[in-house]
XYZ file of N, CA and C in Angstrom:
153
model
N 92.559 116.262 123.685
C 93.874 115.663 123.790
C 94.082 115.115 125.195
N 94.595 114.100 124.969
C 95.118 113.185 126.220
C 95.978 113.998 127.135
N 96.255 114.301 128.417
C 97.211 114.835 128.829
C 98.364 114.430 129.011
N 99.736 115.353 128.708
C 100.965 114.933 128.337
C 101.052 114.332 126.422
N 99.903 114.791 125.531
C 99.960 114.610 124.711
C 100.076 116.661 124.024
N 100.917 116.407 122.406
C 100.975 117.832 122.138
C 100.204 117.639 120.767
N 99.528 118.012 120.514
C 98.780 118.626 118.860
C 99.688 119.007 118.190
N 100.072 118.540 116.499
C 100.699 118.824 115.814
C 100.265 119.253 114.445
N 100.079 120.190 114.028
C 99.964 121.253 112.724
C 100.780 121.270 111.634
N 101.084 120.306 110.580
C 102.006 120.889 109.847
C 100.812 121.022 108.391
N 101.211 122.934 107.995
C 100.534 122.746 106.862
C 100.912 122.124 105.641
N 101.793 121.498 105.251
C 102.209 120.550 104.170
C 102.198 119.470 104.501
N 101.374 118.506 103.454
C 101.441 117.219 103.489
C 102.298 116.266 103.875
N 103.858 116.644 102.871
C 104.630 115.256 102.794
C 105.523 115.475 104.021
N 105.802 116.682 104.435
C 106.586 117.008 105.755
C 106.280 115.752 106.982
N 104.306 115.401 107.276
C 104.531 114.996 108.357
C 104.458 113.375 107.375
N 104.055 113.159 106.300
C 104.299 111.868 106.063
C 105.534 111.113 106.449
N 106.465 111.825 105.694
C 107.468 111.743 106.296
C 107.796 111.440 107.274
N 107.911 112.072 108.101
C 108.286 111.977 109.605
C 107.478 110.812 110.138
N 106.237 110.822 110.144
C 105.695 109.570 110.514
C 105.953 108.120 110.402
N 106.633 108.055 109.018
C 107.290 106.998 108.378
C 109.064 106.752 109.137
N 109.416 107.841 108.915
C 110.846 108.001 109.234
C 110.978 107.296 111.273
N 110.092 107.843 111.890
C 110.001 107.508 113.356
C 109.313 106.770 113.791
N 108.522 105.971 112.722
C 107.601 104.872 113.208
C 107.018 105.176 114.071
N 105.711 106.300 114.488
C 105.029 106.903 115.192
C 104.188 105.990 115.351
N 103.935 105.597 116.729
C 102.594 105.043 117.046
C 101.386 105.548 117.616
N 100.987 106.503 116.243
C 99.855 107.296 116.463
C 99.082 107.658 115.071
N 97.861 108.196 115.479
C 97.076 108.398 114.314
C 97.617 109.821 113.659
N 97.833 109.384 111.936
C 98.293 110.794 111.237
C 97.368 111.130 110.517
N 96.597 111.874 110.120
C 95.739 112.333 109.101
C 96.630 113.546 108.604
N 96.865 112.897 107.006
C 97.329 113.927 106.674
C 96.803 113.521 104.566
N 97.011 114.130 103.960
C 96.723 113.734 102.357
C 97.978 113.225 101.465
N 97.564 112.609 100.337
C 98.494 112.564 99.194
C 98.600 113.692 98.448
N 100.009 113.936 98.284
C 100.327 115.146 97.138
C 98.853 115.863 96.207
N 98.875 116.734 96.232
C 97.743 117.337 95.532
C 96.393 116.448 95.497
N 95.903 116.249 96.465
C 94.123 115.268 97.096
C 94.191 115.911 98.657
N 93.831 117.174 99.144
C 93.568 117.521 100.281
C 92.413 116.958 100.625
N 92.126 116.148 101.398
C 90.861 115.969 102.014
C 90.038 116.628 103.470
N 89.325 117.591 103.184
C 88.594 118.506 104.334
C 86.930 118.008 104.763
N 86.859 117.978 105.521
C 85.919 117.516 106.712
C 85.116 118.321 107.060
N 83.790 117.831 107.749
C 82.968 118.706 109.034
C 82.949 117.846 109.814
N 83.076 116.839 109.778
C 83.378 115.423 110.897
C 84.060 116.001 112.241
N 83.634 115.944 113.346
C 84.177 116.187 114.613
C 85.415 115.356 115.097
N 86.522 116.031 116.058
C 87.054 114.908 116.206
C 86.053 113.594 117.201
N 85.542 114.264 118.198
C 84.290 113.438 119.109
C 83.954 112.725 117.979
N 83.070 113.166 116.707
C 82.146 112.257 116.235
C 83.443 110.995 114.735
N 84.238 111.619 114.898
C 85.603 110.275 114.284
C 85.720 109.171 115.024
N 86.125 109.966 116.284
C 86.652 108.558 117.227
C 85.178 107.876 118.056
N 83.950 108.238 118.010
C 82.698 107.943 118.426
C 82.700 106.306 117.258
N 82.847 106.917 116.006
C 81.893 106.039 115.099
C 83.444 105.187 114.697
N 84.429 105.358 115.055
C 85.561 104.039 114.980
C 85.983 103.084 115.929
């Protein structure tokens, strides 16, 4: 994390959809559609490496 940046955790999906939508966040959200969790071994290093 960037400094002066905070990590955000929400374990339900539509909570941060939401919000993301609602505040026009200009930032990356990974989060799923209603019942399609999508889980990873992808690093964050090796995400932002190969984008």
């Amino acid at each position: 994390m960037a400094e002066g940046k905070t990590p955000v955790f929400w374990e339900c999906g539509v909570t941060p959809q939401s919000a993301a939508i609602h505040l026009k966040m200009h930032a990356l959200v990974i989060t799923h559609a209603p019942g399609h969790m999508f889980v990873t071994d992808v690093t964050n290093e090796g995400f932002l490496r190969d984008n």
